[in-house]
């Protein structure tokens, strides 16, 4: 089990978004936020609140989750002087480019998207669930993204982003950098403590017993870990197939300590010992983040100012790409050249990009 990956080359920009479909979990931290912290120089990280509109939601809760998620980005170690942190809806280029890509996409390919096939076709299905992959493509293409590290559950959407970029370029002229797949950057996939057959989902009910939230108090974390499902043979060994609950605890502890699963299991002869060690490690990692989050949320005006500053920086990168697309497709002025750099670098920065985006919320689970 690997821990935090090494820093990316300084010549690449990383862009990644997390949908505020629920309070962030230990899985979000181990799978994304810790990586953001390490990769943050020249990184662009956004709260994908527009993706949360694809299903029924409470507007007040969405606003709160959006602000809280941004606060967790900072509390987990993102420095606004090094990384660009923003809210997706604050950069209007995302929405406008999404429509231009909707005007490039075909109904058939959108209807084949797994997310829509699983959740669409029901009474009350929102049109945004159908077109959401175009918004995700816009998220990627706006920043001249070259490399997309993404998990298997989102690979279909990234392939669509590639298809749309190629079709747009062929039809309207060389406009977008076509993103390439890169090996998945997120190795840690935390499973639900109560049901290790499922991943730990931020969209689960807030009181889900197997989901550790980043803002859980110390006593809550201990209770959830102690009640984690294991098995009845009391043999401490790493066996994901036959002992998935125990393996999940070992993988969490491994990710937090940097030791192998065999190394974290070696000192323990009883499940209770392993659970206590796992709870201690989780608390040591998350409790300082929770306290820093609460400090940031106690000054919402300053937090919003920092987020707006990030949105302004993101807009300066995104707007030239949007203008290239507008002019190419025929809805922008043509008084100035809109040609893009032939090397696929980000406009105005001379830096290549990579991106990872999350999908829309779902009833039971979301992409990490």
PDB file of N, CA, C and O in Angstrom, residues 228-264:
ATOM      1  N   UNK A 228     -16.302  -1.549  13.691  1.00  0.00           N
ATOM      2  CA  UNK A 228     -16.043  -1.951  12.306  1.00  0.00           C
ATOM      3  C   UNK A 228     -16.213  -3.456  12.146  1.00  0.00           C
ATOM      4  O   UNK A 228     -15.808  -4.246  13.007  1.00  0.00           O
ATOM      5  N   UNK A 229     -16.812  -3.850  11.036  1.00  0.00           N
ATOM      6  CA  UNK A 229     -17.030  -5.266  10.741  1.00  0.00           C
ATOM      7  C   UNK A 229     -15.693  -5.944  10.477  1.00  0.00           C
ATOM      8  O   UNK A 229     -14.860  -5.441   9.715  1.00  0.00           O
ATOM      9  N   UNK A 230     -15.481  -7.093  11.124  1.00  0.00           N
ATOM     10  CA  UNK A 230     -14.295  -7.899  10.823  1.00  0.00           C
ATOM     11  C   UNK A 230     -14.773  -9.308  10.465  1.00  0.00           C
ATOM     12  O   UNK A 230     -15.421  -9.502   9.460  1.00  0.00           O
ATOM     13  N   UNK A 231     -14.450 -10.301  11.266  1.00  0.00           N
ATOM     14  CA  UNK A 231     -14.920 -11.667  11.053  1.00  0.00           C
ATOM     15  C   UNK A 231     -14.792 -12.397  12.377  1.00  0.00           C
ATOM     16  O   UNK A 231     -14.454 -11.798  13.399  1.00  0.00           O
ATOM     17  N   UNK A 232     -15.055 -13.674  12.376  1.00  0.00           N
ATOM     18  CA  UNK A 232     -15.165 -14.416  13.640  1.00  0.00           C
ATOM     19  C   UNK A 232     -13.975 -15.310  13.962  1.00  0.00           C
ATOM     20  O   UNK A 232     -13.952 -15.942  15.011  1.00  0.00           O
ATOM     21  N   UNK A 233     -12.960 -15.377  13.087  1.00  0.00           N
ATOM     22  CA  UNK A 233     -11.896 -16.349  13.377  1.00  0.00           C
ATOM     23  C   UNK A 233     -10.757 -15.785  14.218  1.00  0.00           C
ATOM     24  O   UNK A 233      -9.873 -16.518  14.665  1.00  0.00           O
ATOM     25  N   UNK A 234     -10.768 -14.441  14.415  1.00  0.00           N
ATOM     26  CA  UNK A 234      -9.779 -13.788  15.292  1.00  0.00           C
ATOM     27  C   UNK A 234      -8.329 -14.026  14.862  1.00  0.00           C
ATOM     28  O   UNK A 234      -7.418 -13.956  15.686  1.00  0.00           O
ATOM     29  N   UNK A 235      -8.102 -14.263  13.586  1.00  0.00           N
ATOM     30  CA  UNK A 235      -6.750 -14.430  13.078  1.00  0.00           C
ATOM     31  C   UNK A 235      -6.341 -13.154  12.355  1.00  0.00           C
ATOM     32  O   UNK A 235      -6.953 -12.764  11.354  1.00  0.00           O
ATOM     33  N   UNK A 236      -5.308 -12.498  12.880  1.00  0.00           N
ATOM     34  CA  UNK A 236      -4.873 -11.227  12.323  1.00  0.00           C
ATOM     35  C   UNK A 236      -3.928 -11.483  11.150  1.00  0.00           C
ATOM     36  O   UNK A 236      -2.748 -11.799  11.331  1.00  0.00           O
ATOM     37  N   UNK A 237      -4.450 -11.366   9.949  1.00  0.00           N
ATOM     38  CA  UNK A 237      -3.641 -11.519   8.741  1.00  0.00           C
ATOM     39  C   UNK A 237      -4.307 -10.746   7.611  1.00  0.00           C
ATOM     40  O   UNK A 237      -5.524 -10.507   7.626  1.00  0.00           O
ATOM     41  N   UNK A 238      -3.498 -10.366   6.635  1.00  0.00           N
ATOM     42  CA  UNK A 238      -4.010  -9.562   5.528  1.00  0.00           C
ATOM     43  C   UNK A 238      -4.532 -10.480   4.432  1.00  0.00           C
ATOM     44  O   UNK A 238      -3.764 -11.197   3.781  1.00  0.00           O
ATOM     45  N   UNK A 239      -5.842 -10.451   4.229  1.00  0.00           N
ATOM     46  CA  UNK A 239      -6.487 -11.310   3.236  1.00  0.00           C
ATOM     47  C   UNK A 239      -7.723 -10.573   2.719  1.00  0.00           C
ATOM     48  O   UNK A 239      -8.829 -10.791   3.206  1.00  0.00           O
ATOM     49  N   UNK A 240      -7.557  -9.677   1.743  1.00  0.00           N
ATOM     50  CA  UNK A 240      -8.685  -8.861   1.273  1.00  0.00           C
ATOM     51  C   UNK A 240      -9.875  -9.675   0.777  1.00  0.00           C
ATOM     52  O   UNK A 240     -11.018  -9.232   0.906  1.00  0.00           O
ATOM     53  N   UNK A 241      -9.624 -10.852   0.215  1.00  0.00           N
ATOM     54  CA  UNK A 241     -10.729 -11.639  -0.334  1.00  0.00           C
ATOM     55  C   UNK A 241     -11.565 -12.280   0.764  1.00  0.00           C
ATOM     56  O   UNK A 241     -12.800 -12.229   0.718  1.00  0.00           O
ATOM     57  N   UNK A 242     -10.926 -12.886   1.739  1.00  0.00           N
ATOM     58  CA  UNK A 242     -11.655 -13.622   2.765  1.00  0.00           C
ATOM     59  C   UNK A 242     -11.859 -12.834   4.049  1.00  0.00           C
ATOM     60  O   UNK A 242     -12.720 -13.201   4.863  1.00  0.00           O
ATOM     61  N   UNK A 243     -11.080 -11.768   4.247  1.00  0.00           N
ATOM     62  CA  UNK A 243     -11.185 -10.960   5.457  1.00  0.00           C
ATOM     63  C   UNK A 243     -11.206  -9.479   5.064  1.00  0.00           C
ATOM     64  O   UNK A 243     -10.315  -8.711   5.438  1.00  0.00           O
ATOM     65  N   UNK A 244     -12.212  -9.045   4.289  1.00  0.00           N
ATOM     66  CA  UNK A 244     -12.205  -7.673   3.759  1.00  0.00           C
ATOM     67  C   UNK A 244     -12.283  -6.601   4.834  1.00  0.00           C
ATOM     68  O   UNK A 244     -11.690  -5.523   4.679  1.00  0.00           O
ATOM     69  N   UNK A 245     -13.012  -6.859   5.924  1.00  0.00           N
ATOM     70  CA  UNK A 245     -13.110  -5.856   6.980  1.00  0.00           C
ATOM     71  C   UNK A 245     -11.778  -5.617   7.650  1.00  0.00           C
ATOM     72  O   UNK A 245     -11.358  -4.471   7.867  1.00  0.00           O
ATOM     73  N   UNK A 246     -11.095  -6.692   7.992  1.00  0.00           N
ATOM     74  CA  UNK A 246      -9.776  -6.575   8.598  1.00  0.00           C
ATOM     75  C   UNK A 246      -8.783  -5.955   7.616  1.00  0.00           C
ATOM     76  O   UNK A 246      -7.956  -5.113   7.997  1.00  0.00           O
ATOM     77  N   UNK A 247      -8.859  -6.350   6.361  1.00  0.00           N
ATOM     78  CA  UNK A 247      -7.968  -5.783   5.344  1.00  0.00           C
ATOM     79  C   UNK A 247      -8.190  -4.283   5.195  1.00  0.00           C
ATOM     80  O   UNK A 247      -7.233  -3.516   5.007  1.00  0.00           O
ATOM     81  N   UNK A 248      -9.431  -3.841   5.298  1.00  0.00           N
ATOM     82  CA  UNK A 248      -9.730  -2.422   5.196  1.00  0.00           C
ATOM     83  C   UNK A 248      -9.052  -1.641   6.316  1.00  0.00           C
ATOM     84  O   UNK A 248      -8.437  -0.596   6.087  1.00  0.00           O
ATOM     85  N   UNK A 249      -9.135  -2.160   7.540  1.00  0.00           N
ATOM     86  CA  UNK A 249      -8.476  -1.497   8.664  1.00  0.00           C
ATOM     87  C   UNK A 249      -6.968  -1.461   8.456  1.00  0.00           C
ATOM     88  O   UNK A 249      -6.311  -0.451   8.731  1.00  0.00           O
ATOM     89  N   UNK A 250      -6.417  -2.568   7.968  1.00  0.00           N
ATOM     90  CA  UNK A 250      -4.974  -2.625   7.724  1.00  0.00           C
ATOM     91  C   UNK A 250      -4.559  -1.625   6.649  1.00  0.00           C
ATOM     92  O   UNK A 250      -3.513  -0.961   6.768  1.00  0.00           O
ATOM     93  N   UNK A 251      -5.360  -1.486   5.604  1.00  0.00           N
ATOM     94  CA  UNK A 251      -5.039  -0.558   4.529  1.00  0.00           C
ATOM     95  C   UNK A 251      -5.126   0.888   5.002  1.00  0.00           C
ATOM     96  O   UNK A 251      -4.301   1.735   4.610  1.00  0.00           O
ATOM     97  N   UNK A 252      -6.112   1.185   5.834  1.00  0.00           N
ATOM     98  CA  UNK A 252      -6.226   2.540   6.383  1.00  0.00           C
ATOM     99  C   UNK A 252      -5.000   2.860   7.230  1.00  0.00           C
ATOM    100  O   UNK A 252      -4.376   3.920   7.085  1.00  0.00           O
ATOM    101  N   UNK A 253      -4.642   1.937   8.122  1.00  0.00           N
ATOM    102  CA  UNK A 253      -3.491   2.156   8.985  1.00  0.00           C
ATOM    103  C   UNK A 253      -2.201   2.247   8.170  1.00  0.00           C
ATOM    104  O   UNK A 253      -1.318   3.057   8.471  1.00  0.00           O
ATOM    105  N   UNK A 254      -2.100   1.452   7.136  1.00  0.00           N
ATOM    106  CA  UNK A 254      -0.938   1.508   6.259  1.00  0.00           C
ATOM    107  C   UNK A 254      -0.829   2.866   5.573  1.00  0.00           C
ATOM    108  O   UNK A 254       0.245   3.469   5.513  1.00  0.00           O
ATOM    109  N   UNK A 255      -1.944   3.354   5.064  1.00  0.00           N
ATOM    110  CA  UNK A 255      -1.941   4.649   4.379  1.00  0.00           C
ATOM    111  C   UNK A 255      -1.561   5.781   5.326  1.00  0.00           C
ATOM    112  O   UNK A 255      -0.884   6.735   4.936  1.00  0.00           O
ATOM    113  N   UNK A 256      -1.973   5.676   6.577  1.00  0.00           N
ATOM    114  CA  UNK A 256      -1.703   6.737   7.545  1.00  0.00           C
ATOM    115  C   UNK A 256      -0.278   6.706   8.084  1.00  0.00           C
ATOM    116  O   UNK A 256       0.276   7.746   8.442  1.00  0.00           O
ATOM    117  N   UNK A 257       0.304   5.522   8.145  1.00  0.00           N
ATOM    118  CA  UNK A 257       1.634   5.389   8.747  1.00  0.00           C
ATOM    119  C   UNK A 257       2.767   5.290   7.743  1.00  0.00           C
ATOM    120  O   UNK A 257       3.927   5.508   8.086  1.00  0.00           O
ATOM    121  N   UNK A 258       2.456   4.908   6.506  1.00  0.00           N
ATOM    122  CA  UNK A 258       3.490   4.701   5.515  1.00  0.00           C
ATOM    123  C   UNK A 258       4.129   3.335   5.587  1.00  0.00           C
ATOM    124  O   UNK A 258       5.059   3.041   4.836  1.00  0.00           O
ATOM    125  N   UNK A 259       3.632   2.472   6.457  1.00  0.00           N
ATOM    126  CA  UNK A 259       4.134   1.108   6.577  1.00  0.00           C
ATOM    127  C   UNK A 259       3.321   0.180   5.687  1.00  0.00           C
ATOM    128  O   UNK A 259       2.202   0.513   5.277  1.00  0.00           O
ATOM    129  N   UNK A 260       3.851  -0.987   5.379  1.00  0.00           N
ATOM    130  CA  UNK A 260       3.109  -1.967   4.603  1.00  0.00           C
ATOM    131  C   UNK A 260       2.004  -2.572   5.458  1.00  0.00           C
ATOM    132  O   UNK A 260       2.006  -2.464   6.694  1.00  0.00           O
ATOM    133  N   UNK A 261       1.064  -3.238   4.810  1.00  0.00           N
ATOM    134  CA  UNK A 261      -0.014  -3.873   5.573  1.00  0.00           C
ATOM    135  C   UNK A 261       0.520  -4.954   6.496  1.00  0.00           C
ATOM    136  O   UNK A 261       0.035  -5.118   7.627  1.00  0.00           O
ATOM    137  N   UNK A 262       1.511  -5.694   6.046  1.00  0.00           N
ATOM    138  CA  UNK A 262       2.104  -6.715   6.917  1.00  0.00           C
ATOM    139  C   UNK A 262       2.769  -6.081   8.126  1.00  0.00           C
ATOM    140  O   UNK A 262       2.682  -6.610   9.254  1.00  0.00           O
ATOM    141  N   UNK A 263       3.415  -4.949   7.916  1.00  0.00           N
ATOM    142  CA  UNK A 263       4.101  -4.277   9.021  1.00  0.00           C
ATOM    143  C   UNK A 263       3.122  -3.731  10.047  1.00  0.00           C
ATOM    144  O   UNK A 263       3.379  -3.806  11.258  1.00  0.00           O
ATOM    145  N   UNK A 264       1.981  -3.188   9.603  1.00  0.00           N
ATOM    146  CA  UNK A 264       1.037  -2.638  10.583  1.00  0.00           C
ATOM    147  C   UNK A 264       0.297  -3.739  11.329  1.00  0.00           C
ATOM    148  O   UNK A 264      -0.151  -3.535  12.463  1.00  0.00           O
TER     149      UNK A 264
END
